[in-house]
Tab-separated table of C-alpha atoms in Angstrom:
chain	number	residue	atom	x	y	z
A	1	MET	CA	215.045	-18.075	99.604
A	2	LYS	CA	216.018	-19.535	96.082
A	3	THR	CA	215.824	-17.447	92.803
A	4	GLY	CA	212.139	-17.798	91.986
A	5	ASP	CA	210.548	-16.700	95.152
A	6	VAL	CA	212.206	-14.094	95.135
A	7	ALA	CA	210.511	-12.666	92.508
A	8	HIS	CA	206.845	-13.541	93.621
A	9	ALA	CA	207.875	-12.171	97.716
A	10	ALA	CA	206.610	-8.334	98.501
A	11	SER	CA	209.060	-5.317	98.479
A	12	PRO	CA	208.484	-3.957	102.483
A	13	GLY	CA	207.308	-0.845	100.269
A	14	SER	CA	204.969	-2.545	98.525
A	15	THR	CA	200.196	-2.730	98.564
A	16	PRO	CA	199.232	-6.009	97.393
A	17	ARG	CA	197.297	-6.131	94.906
A	18	SER	CA	193.343	-6.574	95.150
A	19	THR	CA	192.421	-9.684	92.811
A	20	GLY	CA	188.281	-7.768	93.153
A	21	GLU	CA	187.670	-11.855	93.491
A	22	GLY	CA	185.453	-12.646	96.809
A	23	VAL	CA	183.877	-8.386	95.912
A	24	ARG	CA	179.957	-8.345	95.426
A	25	ARG	CA	179.788	-5.484	92.819
A	26	PRO	CA	176.036	-4.112	92.319
A	27	SER	CA	174.414	-4.898	89.542
A	28	PRO	CA	174.340	-1.455	87.053
A	29	ARG	CA	170.381	-2.116	86.993
A	30	ARG	CA	170.008	-2.392	90.048
A	31	SER	CA	172.818	0.803	89.877
A	32	ALA	CA	170.934	2.861	88.048
A	33	TRP	CA	167.095	1.878	89.539
A	34	ARG	CA	168.692	3.573	92.807
A	35	GLN	CA	170.053	6.173	91.150
A	36	ARG	CA	166.096	6.626	89.713
A	37	LEU	CA	164.890	7.114	93.453
A	38	ASN	CA	166.921	9.485	94.401
A	39	ARG	CA	165.906	12.106	91.845
A	40	TRP	CA	162.955	11.223	92.651
A	41	ASP	CA	163.163	11.193	96.102
A	42	VAL	CA	164.862	14.375	96.057
A	43	ARG	CA	161.970	15.707	93.851
A	44	PHE	CA	158.979	14.857	94.630
A	45	SER	CA	159.517	14.553	98.469
A	46	PRO	CA	158.924	18.343	98.890
A	47	TYR	CA	156.000	18.140	97.077
A	48	VAL	CA	154.560	14.556	99.818
A	49	TYR	CA	155.494	16.614	102.513
A	50	ILE	CA	153.285	19.815	101.800
A	51	SER	CA	150.220	17.581	99.809
A	52	PRO	CA	148.107	17.382	103.268
A	53	PHE	CA	147.448	21.172	103.703
A	54	PHE	CA	146.161	21.228	99.178
A	55	LEU	CA	144.313	18.420	99.840
A	56	LEU	CA	142.370	20.214	103.498
A	57	PHE	CA	142.702	23.052	101.588
A	58	LEU	CA	140.699	21.038	98.491
A	59	VAL	CA	138.440	19.385	101.237
A	60	VAL	CA	137.149	23.007	103.634
A	61	GLY	CA	138.155	26.101	100.783
A	62	MET	CA	138.320	24.630	96.625
A	63	PHE	CA	135.175	22.333	97.026
A	64	PRO	CA	132.468	24.755	99.429
A	65	LEU	CA	134.181	27.677	97.029
A	66	VAL	CA	133.232	25.862	93.468
A	67	TYR	CA	129.982	24.114	95.151
A	68	THR	CA	128.925	27.879	95.893
A	69	ALA	CA	129.352	28.328	92.322
A	70	VAL	CA	127.284	25.609	91.334
A	71	VAL	CA	124.709	26.782	93.839
A	72	SER	CA	124.475	30.695	92.158
A	73	VAL	CA	122.821	29.436	89.212
A	74	TYR	CA	120.134	27.715	90.765
A	75	ASP	CA	117.023	28.382	92.475
A	76	TRP	CA	117.623	27.285	95.677
A	77	ASP	CA	115.639	26.906	98.413
A	78	LEU	CA	116.776	26.389	101.380
A	79	ILE	CA	114.369	24.234	102.383
A	80	GLY	CA	113.128	22.493	99.010
A	81	GLY	CA	116.447	22.070	97.651
A	82	LYS	CA	117.882	22.581	93.881
A	83	GLY	CA	115.477	24.134	91.680
A	84	GLU	CA	115.387	24.661	88.033
A	85	PHE	CA	118.328	26.140	86.096
A	86	VAL	CA	118.134	30.345	85.679
A	87	GLY	CA	121.580	30.720	84.576
A	88	LEU	CA	122.990	34.079	86.081
A	89	GLN	CA	119.231	35.817	87.186
A	90	ASN	CA	120.807	35.123	91.214
A	91	TYR	CA	122.989	37.539	90.204
A	92	ARG	CA	120.804	40.484	87.540
A	93	ASP	CA	118.521	40.435	91.031
A	94	VAL	CA	120.951	40.878	93.347
A	95	LEU	CA	123.003	43.598	91.038
A	96	ASP	CA	119.291	45.128	91.173
A	97	ASN	CA	118.695	45.075	94.503
A	98	PRO	CA	118.969	48.519	96.669
A	99	TYR	CA	120.242	46.838	99.800
A	100	PHE	CA	123.465	44.952	97.348
A	101	TRP	CA	124.924	48.578	96.792
A	102	LYS	CA	124.224	49.768	100.185
A	103	SER	CA	126.468	46.695	101.943
A	104	ALA	CA	129.211	47.094	99.673
A	105	VAL	CA	129.613	50.596	100.192
A	106	ASN	CA	129.569	49.771	104.159
A	107	THR	CA	131.800	47.700	103.373
A	108	LEU	CA	134.202	48.685	101.925
A	109	SER	CA	133.638	52.476	104.303
A	110	ILE	CA	134.625	50.080	107.042
A	111	PHE	CA	137.438	48.388	105.791
A	112	VAL	CA	139.336	51.600	104.814
A	113	LEU	CA	138.678	52.780	107.954
A	114	SER	CA	140.042	49.658	109.580
A	115	SER	CA	142.506	48.433	107.787
A	116	GLY	CA	144.808	51.156	107.139
A	117	PRO	CA	144.944	52.512	110.566
A	118	GLN	CA	145.150	49.196	111.583
A	119	ILE	CA	148.717	48.247	109.958
A	120	VAL	CA	150.789	51.947	110.515
A	121	ILE	CA	149.228	51.182	114.474
A	122	ALA	CA	151.110	47.976	114.296
A	123	LEU	CA	154.044	48.674	112.450
A	124	GLY	CA	154.254	51.098	115.178
A	125	LEU	CA	153.980	48.368	117.643
A	126	ALA	CA	155.492	46.450	116.353
A	127	GLY	CA	159.194	48.795	116.389
A	128	LEU	CA	158.570	49.516	119.467
A	129	LEU	CA	158.519	45.643	121.167
A	130	ASP	CA	161.245	45.509	118.485
A	131	THR	CA	164.059	47.638	120.963
A	132	THR	CA	165.174	46.618	124.227
A	133	LEU	CA	162.541	46.625	126.538
A	134	ARG	CA	162.130	45.499	130.320
A	135	GLY	CA	159.488	42.130	130.637
A	136	ALA	CA	159.857	42.192	126.323
A	137	THR	CA	157.543	39.074	126.020
A	138	LEU	CA	155.082	40.428	128.746
A	139	TRP	CA	154.258	42.882	126.867
A	140	ARG	CA	153.788	40.605	123.585
A	141	MET	CA	151.294	38.821	125.123
A	142	GLY	CA	149.283	41.860	126.472
A	143	VAL	CA	149.339	43.023	122.794
A	144	LEU	CA	147.766	39.709	122.006
A	145	LEU	CA	145.290	39.242	124.639
A	146	PRO	CA	142.829	40.898	122.071
A	147	PHE	CA	142.831	38.726	119.166
A	148	VAL	CA	141.856	36.209	121.588
A	149	VAL	CA	138.797	37.437	123.268
A	150	ALA	CA	135.454	36.230	121.712
A	151	PRO	CA	134.143	37.956	119.308
A	152	VAL	CA	130.268	38.865	121.515
A	153	ALA	CA	132.305	39.506	124.049
A	154	VAL	CA	133.958	42.931	122.130
A	155	GLY	CA	130.374	43.446	121.247
A	156	ILE	CA	128.652	43.588	124.166
A	157	ILE	CA	131.572	45.648	125.474
A	158	PHE	CA	131.754	48.133	122.696
A	159	GLY	CA	128.333	47.924	121.980
A	160	SER	CA	127.950	50.140	125.748
A	161	LEU	CA	131.441	52.424	125.374
A	162	PHE	CA	128.919	53.559	121.786
A	163	GLY	CA	126.033	53.501	123.439
A	164	ASP	CA	123.860	56.139	121.894
A	165	ARG	CA	122.185	57.152	125.363
A	166	TYR	CA	124.145	55.761	128.111
A	167	GLY	CA	127.369	55.002	126.486
A	168	LEU	CA	130.573	55.530	128.393
A	169	ILE	CA	131.977	57.672	124.912
A	170	ASN	CA	128.885	59.963	124.943
A	171	GLU	CA	129.086	60.339	128.469
A	172	ALA	CA	133.109	62.051	128.484
A	173	LEU	CA	132.045	64.405	125.525
A	174	GLY	CA	128.565	65.618	127.610
A	175	TRP	CA	131.905	66.521	130.527
A	176	LEU	CA	133.257	68.406	127.697
A	177	GLY	CA	130.490	70.174	126.449
A	178	ILE	CA	130.240	68.262	123.248
A	179	PRO	CA	127.058	67.130	122.035
A	180	GLY	CA	126.367	63.208	121.706
A	181	VAL	CA	126.325	61.002	118.918
A	182	ALA	CA	124.198	58.507	117.471
A	183	TRP	CA	126.915	56.404	117.337
A	184	HIS	CA	124.200	53.612	116.282
A	185	THR	CA	122.122	55.275	113.862
A	186	ASP	CA	124.295	57.714	112.011
A	187	ARG	CA	126.314	55.765	110.058
A	188	LEU	CA	129.307	57.200	108.893
A	189	ALA	CA	129.605	57.392	112.964
A	190	SER	CA	128.671	53.579	113.247
A	191	HIS	CA	131.298	52.580	110.613
A	192	LEU	CA	134.155	54.769	112.910
A	193	ALA	CA	133.429	52.438	115.888
A	194	ILE	CA	133.027	49.371	114.113
A	195	ALA	CA	136.258	50.235	112.631
A	196	THR	CA	137.255	51.382	116.538
A	197	MET	CA	136.497	47.534	117.635
A	198	VAL	CA	138.205	46.065	114.385
A	199	ASN	CA	141.558	47.927	114.612
A	200	TRP	CA	141.514	46.725	118.858
A	201	ARG	CA	140.621	42.974	117.428
A	202	TRP	CA	143.625	42.534	114.802
A	203	THR	CA	146.171	45.431	114.670
A	204	GLY	CA	148.045	43.481	118.439
A	205	TYR	CA	147.861	39.854	115.732
A	206	ASN	CA	149.355	42.020	112.957
A	207	ALA	CA	152.170	44.049	114.796
A	208	LEU	CA	153.900	40.142	116.433
A	209	ILE	CA	153.452	39.520	112.878
A	210	LEU	CA	155.716	42.243	111.369
A	211	LEU	CA	157.256	42.085	114.697
A	212	ALA	CA	159.077	38.894	113.575
A	213	ALA	CA	159.881	39.884	110.225
A	214	MET	CA	161.458	42.706	112.260
A	215	GLN	CA	164.087	40.214	114.618
A	216	ALA	CA	164.958	38.587	111.527
A	217	VAL	CA	166.462	41.938	109.899
A	218	PRO	CA	170.511	42.033	110.410
A	219	ARG	CA	171.668	44.816	113.576
A	220	ASP	CA	174.625	45.364	111.773
A	221	LEU	CA	172.764	47.435	109.666
A	222	TYR	CA	171.561	49.121	112.805
A	223	ASP	CA	174.858	49.275	113.978
A	224	ALA	CA	176.485	50.863	110.970
A	225	ALA	CA	173.286	53.862	110.108
A	226	SER	CA	174.365	54.910	113.733
A	227	MET	CA	177.591	54.984	113.267
A	228	ASP	CA	176.083	57.205	109.630
A	229	GLY	CA	174.387	59.694	113.208
A	230	ALA	CA	171.084	58.018	111.123
A	231	ASN	CA	168.207	58.819	113.777
A	232	ARG	CA	165.911	55.469	115.140
A	233	PHE	CA	162.942	57.160	112.629
A	234	ARG	CA	165.638	57.526	109.526
A	235	GLN	CA	166.858	53.634	110.504
A	236	PHE	CA	163.231	52.432	110.775
A	237	THR	CA	162.097	54.476	107.434
A	238	SER	CA	164.761	53.136	105.423
A	239	ILE	CA	166.422	50.055	106.871
A	240	THR	CA	163.050	48.370	108.725
A	241	VAL	CA	160.287	48.821	106.382
A	242	PRO	CA	162.462	48.361	103.469
A	243	GLY	CA	163.781	45.256	105.014
A	244	ILE	CA	160.182	43.320	105.885
A	245	LYS	CA	158.063	44.230	102.935
A	246	PRO	CA	157.122	40.611	102.719
A	247	ALA	CA	155.772	41.100	105.936
A	248	VAL	CA	154.357	44.281	105.234
A	249	ILE	CA	152.136	42.647	101.725
A	250	PHE	CA	151.297	39.954	103.445
A	251	VAL	CA	149.596	41.956	106.440
A	252	VAL	CA	148.375	44.447	103.912
A	253	ILE	CA	146.368	40.952	102.420
A	254	THR	CA	144.904	39.383	105.474
A	255	SER	CA	144.071	42.560	106.194
A	256	THR	CA	142.054	43.785	102.895
A	257	ILE	CA	140.509	39.501	103.376
A	258	GLY	CA	139.638	39.828	107.111
A	259	GLY	CA	137.727	43.227	106.516
A	260	LEU	CA	135.773	42.255	103.808
A	261	GLN	CA	134.210	39.202	105.162
A	262	ILE	CA	133.628	41.941	108.929
A	263	PHE	CA	130.694	40.157	109.818
A	264	ALA	CA	130.454	39.187	113.941
A	265	GLU	CA	131.251	43.121	114.906
A	266	PRO	CA	128.467	44.556	113.092
A	267	ARG	CA	125.658	41.725	113.633
A	268	MET	CA	127.005	42.391	117.557
A	269	PHE	CA	126.962	45.800	117.768
A	270	ASP	CA	123.287	46.133	116.353
A	271	SER	CA	121.332	46.686	118.566
A	272	THR	CA	117.825	45.987	116.544
A	273	LEU	CA	115.693	42.519	116.349
A	274	ALA	CA	116.410	42.106	113.064
A	275	GLN	CA	120.137	42.134	113.365
A	276	ASN	CA	120.678	43.348	109.686
A	277	GLY	CA	122.720	46.087	110.391
A	278	GLY	CA	120.845	49.102	111.880
A	279	SER	CA	117.339	49.912	110.994
A	280	ASP	CA	118.578	51.011	107.525
A	281	ARG	CA	120.988	49.094	107.239
A	282	GLN	CA	122.688	51.954	107.808
A	283	PHE	CA	126.596	49.153	109.486
A	284	SER	CA	125.061	46.178	106.993
A	285	THR	CA	127.529	44.608	105.078
A	286	MET	CA	128.085	42.324	102.425
A	287	THR	CA	128.330	38.796	104.236
A	288	MET	CA	125.862	40.446	106.136
A	289	LEU	CA	123.858	40.143	103.601
A	290	VAL	CA	124.808	36.501	101.936
A	291	TYR	CA	123.373	35.972	105.563
A	292	ASP	CA	120.104	37.663	104.700
A	293	PHE	CA	119.469	35.902	102.013
A	294	GLY	CA	120.615	32.613	102.471
A	295	TRP	CA	119.060	31.844	105.897
A	296	HIS	CA	115.859	34.880	106.158
A	297	LEU	CA	114.649	34.701	102.985
A	298	ARG	CA	116.217	31.363	102.616
A	299	ASN	CA	117.193	31.705	98.836
A	300	LEU	CA	120.157	30.183	98.737
A	301	GLY	CA	120.842	31.033	94.843
A	302	ARG	CA	121.035	35.229	95.516
A	303	ALA	CA	123.440	34.402	99.011
A	304	SER	CA	125.775	32.038	96.626
A	305	ALA	CA	125.682	35.088	93.702
A	306	THR	CA	126.520	37.053	96.716
A	307	ALA	CA	129.466	35.184	98.379
A	308	TRP	CA	130.578	34.788	94.644
A	309	LEU	CA	130.266	38.708	94.508
A	310	LEU	CA	132.424	39.445	96.982
A	311	PHE	CA	134.724	37.194	96.854
A	312	LEU	CA	135.207	39.226	93.499
A	313	LEU	CA	135.317	42.002	95.082
A	314	ILE	CA	138.332	40.857	97.388
A	315	ILE	CA	140.076	39.432	94.127
A	316	VAL	CA	140.461	42.590	92.810
A	317	ILE	CA	141.318	44.762	96.781
A	318	ALA	CA	143.526	42.205	96.919
A	319	LEU	CA	145.369	42.857	93.522
A	320	VAL	CA	145.468	46.480	94.071
A	321	ASN	CA	147.043	46.753	97.543
A	322	TYR	CA	149.255	44.175	96.000
A	323	PHE	CA	150.481	45.951	93.519
A	324	LEU	CA	150.482	49.298	95.539
A	325	SER	CA	152.718	47.758	97.904
A	326	ARG	CA	155.105	46.340	95.959
A	327	ARG	CA	155.702	49.573	94.286
A	328	PHE	CA	155.782	52.135	96.941
A	329	GLY	CA	158.546	49.610	98.065
A	330	ALA	CA	160.280	49.510	95.345
A	331	LEU	CA	159.905	52.968	95.297
A	332	ALA	CA	161.690	53.426	98.580
A	333	HIS	CA	164.123	50.620	97.559
A	334	VAL	CA	165.238	53.524	94.547
A	335	ARG	CA	165.072	56.213	97.190
A	336	HIS	CA	167.725	54.331	99.649
A	337	HIS	CA	170.137	53.488	97.198
A	338	GLY	CA	170.177	56.784	95.519
A	339	ARG	CA	170.893	58.171	99.146
A	340	LYS	CA	173.281	56.128	99.499
A	341	GLN	CA	175.541	56.986	95.794
A	342	ARG	CA	175.170	60.860	97.512
């Protein structure tokens, strides 16, 4: 080998250098465009994925709400259609109607008698279902059965149970020497009967929501609490309830919305021909008043005004429940950490 050829020979341990010839590199403009697309994908893709829900909500939720607000400021007849603009006159007429205030009080009374016990019983049921039970799936399906029963069937069943003359409950009270209760004519008794119907139908549904949240609580916390000597009730109040606070708030808000919009149960419980909530409207609700204004009196303007007043009432009570739930949750959290520091 010549001396000149040795200079161009590669040593055994060396690697050949790439000259860059024949390798296509993306242009700076194309590379910048791809980076921009990637940023847009990361930023806007989540909104595109959840957009079907919001589009559906705009069609079936927001549009009827806005349209009802428009109807409420017109003299709108069910048959004649849109009339002249009356402003807030429909709201004044509704507020001056004595049945509105009676229906509002009835709605709040049934709501208090149903939502509070419903959430407490749902918490207890969820706590029992969270333990090791035989046939746990069967029990969980069992608590959901009342939810799938049609409201008409629920009304017929409980109408027979709470019958004034031949009801099963009054028969049982008679065997005990207690006079029967006028479930349909007494105002408070009718509220208790309707609240029982609501609790029977919705407690299991809320219990499964709370159960799903309970199963997400770390089990290590319960093992540590057991080693510290805490019993089941102490673990439930100090670990489970604070750990499922978001689910409890969700159940409280949904129960508030559903409890204030109650319609099927009191209407099916009514045995009169008019079905306006009893002979003296002793258990008439605000949704029943909306139905009465719209379909019996054919005044869609007053019906829409009543619906909007109910909507504002739901917002106020839902916000109160939300802040109270957060307040109690914060106090429980502070007490729990205070006990741990001791």
